[in-house]
Short mmCIF file of C-alpha atoms and ligand atoms in Angstrom, two decimals:
data_model
loop_
_atom_site.label_atom_id
_atom_site.label_comp_id
_atom_site.label_asym_id
_atom_site.label_seq_id
_atom_site.Cartn_x
_atom_site.Cartn_y
_atom_site.Cartn_z
CA MET A 50 94.74 111.11 102.38
CA TYR A 51 93.21 107.84 103.56
CA LYS A 52 89.63 106.78 102.81
CA ILE A 53 88.53 103.73 104.74
CA PHE A 54 85.29 101.90 104.04
CA ASP A 55 83.53 98.95 105.64
CA THR A 56 83.30 96.78 102.55
CA VAL A 57 84.97 96.05 99.23
CA ASP A 58 81.73 97.15 97.62
CA ASP A 59 82.02 100.61 99.22
CA VAL A 60 85.70 100.86 98.28
CA SER A 61 84.89 99.99 94.67
CA HIS A 62 81.94 102.37 94.54
CA TYR A 63 84.07 105.25 95.84
CA THR A 64 86.93 104.51 93.42
CA ALA A 65 84.58 104.17 90.45
CA GLN A 66 82.99 107.48 91.39
CA ARG A 67 86.41 109.13 91.39
CA LEU A 68 87.02 107.78 87.88
CA ILE A 69 83.61 109.00 86.75
CA ALA A 70 84.25 112.45 88.23
CA LYS A 71 87.55 112.67 86.36
CA ILE A 72 86.06 111.53 83.05
CA THR A 73 83.11 113.91 83.43
CA ALA A 74 85.36 116.87 84.23
CA LYS A 75 87.82 115.98 81.47
CA PRO A 76 86.47 113.71 78.71
CA THR A 77 89.92 113.73 77.07
CA ALA A 78 91.63 112.49 80.26
CA ILE A 79 94.71 110.29 80.12
CA LEU A 80 94.13 107.46 82.57
CA GLY A 81 96.71 105.12 84.05
CA LEU A 82 94.97 101.80 84.70
CA ALA A 83 95.79 98.75 86.79
CA THR A 84 94.94 95.06 86.80
CA GLY A 85 94.56 92.61 89.68
CA SER A 86 91.69 91.20 91.67
CA THR A 87 91.30 94.49 93.56
CA MET A 88 90.38 96.25 90.32
CA LYS A 89 87.72 93.79 89.15
CA PRO A 90 84.93 95.19 91.38
CA VAL A 91 86.09 98.74 90.65
CA TYR A 92 85.67 98.25 86.92
CA ALA A 93 82.41 96.38 87.50
CA LYS A 94 81.07 99.38 89.46
CA LEU A 95 82.17 101.76 86.75
CA LEU A 96 80.34 99.72 84.10
CA GLU A 97 77.29 99.36 86.32
CA HIS A 98 77.13 103.11 86.79
CA MET A 99 77.52 103.70 83.06
CA GLN A 100 74.47 101.54 82.38
CA GLN A 101 72.41 103.94 84.47
CA THR A 102 74.14 107.15 83.43
CA PRO A 103 75.95 107.00 80.10
CA LEU A 104 79.39 108.55 80.08
CA ASN A 105 81.31 109.64 77.01
CA VAL A 106 84.55 107.65 77.08
CA SER A 107 85.34 107.90 73.38
CA GLN A 108 87.98 110.58 73.88
CA LEU A 109 89.82 108.90 76.75
CA THR A 110 93.32 107.57 76.42
CA THR A 111 94.51 104.78 78.69
CA PHE A 112 97.92 103.42 79.63
CA ASN A 113 98.11 100.23 81.65
CA LEU A 114 100.80 99.88 84.24
CA ASP A 115 102.30 96.59 83.24
CA GLU A 116 102.28 93.34 81.29
CA TYR A 117 103.91 89.94 81.63
CA MET A 118 106.79 89.18 79.27
CA GLY A 119 106.12 86.31 76.92
CA LEU A 120 102.32 86.27 77.14
CA ALA A 121 100.32 87.03 74.02
CA PRO A 122 97.32 89.37 74.38
CA GLN A 123 95.04 86.32 73.89
CA HIS A 124 96.54 84.49 76.88
CA PRO A 125 93.87 84.48 79.61
CA GLN A 126 96.44 85.53 82.23
CA SER A 127 97.86 88.40 80.22
CA TYR A 128 96.96 91.85 81.48
CA ASN A 129 95.83 92.74 78.00
CA TYR A 130 93.22 89.96 78.20
CA PHE A 131 92.23 91.05 81.71
CA MET A 132 91.61 94.64 80.64
CA TYR A 133 89.51 93.70 77.62
CA GLU A 134 87.53 91.16 79.61
CA HIS A 135 86.81 93.38 82.61
CA LEU A 136 86.62 96.79 80.99
CA PHE A 137 87.52 97.59 77.41
CA ASN A 138 85.14 95.16 75.67
CA GLN A 139 82.29 97.02 77.35
CA LEU A 140 83.55 100.53 76.53
CA ASN A 141 83.82 102.34 73.23
CA ILE A 142 87.32 103.71 73.68
CA PRO A 143 88.93 103.53 70.21
CA ALA A 144 91.61 100.81 70.16
CA GLN A 145 94.35 103.24 69.18
CA GLN A 146 93.74 105.16 72.43
CA ILE A 147 94.29 102.04 74.56
CA HIS A 148 97.89 101.26 75.52
CA LEU A 149 99.44 98.26 77.23
CA PRO A 150 103.14 97.39 77.18
CA ASP A 151 103.92 94.77 74.53
CA GLY A 152 104.99 91.67 76.42
CA LEU A 153 106.02 89.89 73.22
CA THR A 154 108.46 92.45 71.93
CA SER A 155 111.96 91.51 70.89
CA ASP A 156 113.01 95.16 71.03
CA ILE A 157 112.59 95.79 74.72
CA GLU A 158 114.48 99.06 74.89
CA ALA A 159 112.51 100.67 72.07
CA VAL A 160 109.18 99.50 73.47
CA CYS A 161 109.99 100.73 76.98
CA SER A 162 111.18 104.17 75.99
CA ALA A 163 108.31 104.59 73.51
CA TYR A 164 105.83 103.80 76.30
CA SER A 165 107.09 106.44 78.74
CA ASN A 166 107.55 108.92 75.88
CA ALA A 167 103.99 108.41 74.67
CA ILE A 168 102.65 109.26 78.12
CA GLN A 169 104.75 112.40 78.29
CA ALA A 170 103.93 113.44 74.73
CA LEU A 171 100.24 113.51 75.68
CA GLY A 172 100.99 115.75 78.67
CA GLY A 173 101.19 113.05 81.34
CA LEU A 174 98.65 111.00 83.22
CA ASP A 175 95.68 112.83 84.70
CA LEU A 176 94.90 110.02 87.07
CA GLN A 177 96.76 106.82 87.93
CA LEU A 178 94.93 103.93 89.52
CA LEU A 179 97.11 101.54 91.54
CA GLY A 180 96.85 98.29 93.40
CA ILE A 181 99.67 97.08 95.62
CA GLY A 182 101.55 93.79 95.85
CA THR A 183 101.95 92.08 99.22
CA ASN A 184 105.64 93.05 99.00
CA GLY A 185 104.78 96.71 98.35
CA HIS A 186 105.22 96.68 94.58
CA ILE A 187 103.29 99.15 92.46
CA GLY A 188 102.85 98.16 88.83
CA PHE A 189 105.56 95.52 88.76
CA ASN A 190 108.14 97.78 90.37
CA GLU A 191 109.58 95.29 92.83
CA PRO A 192 111.44 96.21 96.04
CA ASN A 193 114.64 98.20 95.38
CA THR A 194 113.50 99.58 92.04
CA CYS A 195 115.03 103.00 91.51
CA PHE A 196 112.52 105.79 92.19
CA SER A 197 113.68 107.60 89.04
CA SER A 198 112.80 104.61 86.82
CA ARG A 199 110.88 104.82 83.58
CA THR A 200 109.19 101.92 81.78
CA HIS A 201 111.50 98.93 82.08
CA VAL A 202 111.72 95.16 82.28
CA VAL A 203 111.80 93.58 85.72
CA GLU A 204 112.55 90.16 87.04
CA LEU A 205 109.58 89.23 89.21
CA SER A 206 110.35 88.55 92.85
CA GLU A 207 109.79 85.18 94.48
CA GLN A 208 106.89 86.65 96.47
CA THR A 209 105.18 87.98 93.35
CA ARG A 210 105.64 84.66 91.56
CA ILE A 211 103.96 82.91 94.49
CA ASP A 212 101.17 85.52 94.79
CA ASN A 213 100.33 85.61 91.08
CA GLY A 214 101.28 82.01 90.25
CA ARG A 215 97.96 80.88 91.69
CA PHE A 216 96.18 82.23 88.63
CA PHE A 217 98.14 79.94 86.29
CA THR A 218 97.29 76.27 85.81
CA GLU A 219 100.86 75.36 86.71
CA GLN A 220 103.10 77.56 88.87
CA SER A 221 105.84 76.93 86.28
CA GLU A 222 103.77 78.76 83.62
CA MET A 223 104.03 81.98 85.61
CA PRO A 224 106.29 84.38 83.71
CA THR A 225 109.61 85.34 85.29
CA HIS A 226 109.70 88.85 83.83
CA ALA A 227 107.36 91.74 83.14
CA ILE A 228 107.38 95.21 81.60
CA THR A 229 106.23 97.93 83.94
CA MET A 230 105.81 101.65 83.91
CA GLY A 231 108.54 103.08 86.14
CA ILE A 232 108.10 104.71 89.52
CA LEU A 233 108.84 108.14 88.05
CA ASP A 234 106.18 107.66 85.35
CA ILE A 235 103.70 106.88 88.12
CA LEU A 236 104.77 109.79 90.33
CA GLU A 237 104.32 112.24 87.48
CA ALA A 238 100.57 111.53 87.35
CA ASN A 239 98.50 114.49 88.53
CA GLU A 240 96.37 112.36 90.78
CA ILE A 241 96.96 108.89 92.21
CA ILE A 242 94.48 106.50 93.80
CA LEU A 243 95.90 103.40 95.47
CA VAL A 244 93.34 100.74 96.34
CA ALA A 245 93.91 97.80 98.70
CA THR A 246 91.37 95.41 100.14
CA GLY A 247 91.30 92.19 102.14
CA HIS A 248 93.36 90.61 104.86
CA ASN A 249 96.32 89.77 102.64
CA LYS A 250 96.99 93.51 102.32
CA THR A 251 96.80 94.25 106.06
CA ASP A 252 100.52 93.84 106.75
CA ILE A 253 101.79 95.77 103.77
CA MET A 254 99.43 98.68 104.48
CA ALA A 255 100.71 98.88 108.07
CA GLN A 256 104.31 98.74 106.79
CA LEU A 257 103.59 101.42 104.24
CA PHE A 258 102.04 103.67 106.87
CA ASP A 259 105.14 103.39 109.08
CA SER A 260 107.76 103.43 106.34
CA GLU A 261 110.08 106.26 105.43
CA ILE A 262 110.37 106.97 101.71
CA ASP A 263 112.58 104.01 100.89
CA GLU A 264 113.31 102.11 97.67
CA ALA A 265 112.99 98.85 99.64
CA LEU A 266 109.24 99.57 99.72
CA PRO A 267 108.24 100.79 96.24
CA ALA A 268 104.83 102.15 97.30
CA SER A 269 106.57 104.47 99.81
CA ALA A 270 107.57 106.61 96.79
CA LEU A 271 103.93 107.72 96.75
CA LYS A 272 104.47 109.60 100.00
CA LYS A 273 106.20 112.27 97.89
CA HIS A 274 103.03 112.79 95.85
CA LYS A 275 100.82 115.87 96.37
CA ASN A 276 97.52 114.30 95.34
CA LEU A 277 97.40 110.73 96.63
CA THR A 278 94.33 108.94 97.97
CA ILE A 279 94.73 105.54 99.63
CA VAL A 280 91.42 103.69 99.61
CA LEU A 281 91.09 100.72 101.96
CA ASP A 282 88.50 98.41 103.38
CA ARG A 283 88.47 97.64 107.11
CA GLU A 284 90.47 94.44 106.61
CA ALA A 285 93.33 96.11 104.76
CA ALA A 286 93.29 98.95 107.32
CA ALA A 287 93.15 96.62 110.34
CA LEU A 288 96.70 97.35 111.55
CA LEU A 289 96.77 101.07 110.90
CA PRO A 290 97.20 103.12 114.07
CA GLU A 291 94.13 104.76 115.65
CA GLN A 292 95.35 108.16 114.56
CA ALA A 293 95.32 107.23 110.86
CA LEU A 294 91.83 105.86 111.19
CA LYS A 295 90.61 109.03 112.89
CA ASN A 296 92.00 111.23 110.15
CA ALA A 297 90.56 109.03 107.44
CA ILE A 298 87.29 110.18 106.02
C1 GLP B 367 99.95 92.53 90.22
C2 GLP B 367 100.06 93.81 89.41
C3 GLP B 367 99.93 95.02 90.28
C4 GLP B 367 98.77 94.85 91.24
C5 GLP B 367 99.01 93.69 92.13
C6 GLP B 367 97.93 93.46 93.17
O1 GLP B 367 101.17 92.08 90.69
N1 GLP B 367 101.26 93.91 88.67
O2 GLP B 367 99.75 96.16 89.46
O3 GLP B 367 98.64 96.02 92.00
O4 GLP B 367 99.07 92.55 91.29
O5 GLP B 367 97.01 92.51 92.73
P1 GLP B 367 95.69 92.11 93.48
O6 GLP B 367 94.77 93.27 93.32
O7 GLP B 367 95.22 90.90 92.77
O8 GLP B 367 96.04 91.87 94.90
#
């Protein structure tokens, strides 16, 4: 299902409301969370709403999608830092219920399998929030990642290093590898919301709309999912065919 809104503000409001609805219906929900500039206004809306209407988040458990290899949690570009800055510092979710892959581990295999196992042991993700890379990656599952993948280490593609390198002082500081939840971990979530905004997502959203389910385009795996909402602003939706726009609510 597509939801298309005029502005980023509307997109973020809608997405935050979906999170709030989930947390209200199930205070013990297991949430899969994402980073990226698309998520900043979503988390800001969620926090804004919670100032008006308090929400009990103390029983939530969260699993983030991914983390750069080699960055400590205190590094301003680490996803750990991002999540605390934009969300967790303002919420009273107990620290032991917050999970991000450990980008500093020397035991990659153990950390990866423990991450996927922990999600499954809790009964799976109730809701997974996703952004999308300009090359169609979800989490850091780059093109041609196996759709049956679990949490694993990836070598970041050239495109991703260019896209995300802009956030680092020097392009050369941008990590070459990351740990990401696998495509299968993501697909096993009960509900998935993919959010994309702005003109740099226009092309990939048109490609995704047209694509078959194909490992060359990681986000196309989501077409298998029974409860997927794709939330776009007008810019990201600009090249979608008329028919998609008509069906979108
Ligand atoms: C990163 C993350 C993805 C995210 C993507 C989009 O590469 N690993 O999980 O979806 O960026 O980021 P943005 O929202 O900044 O466009």
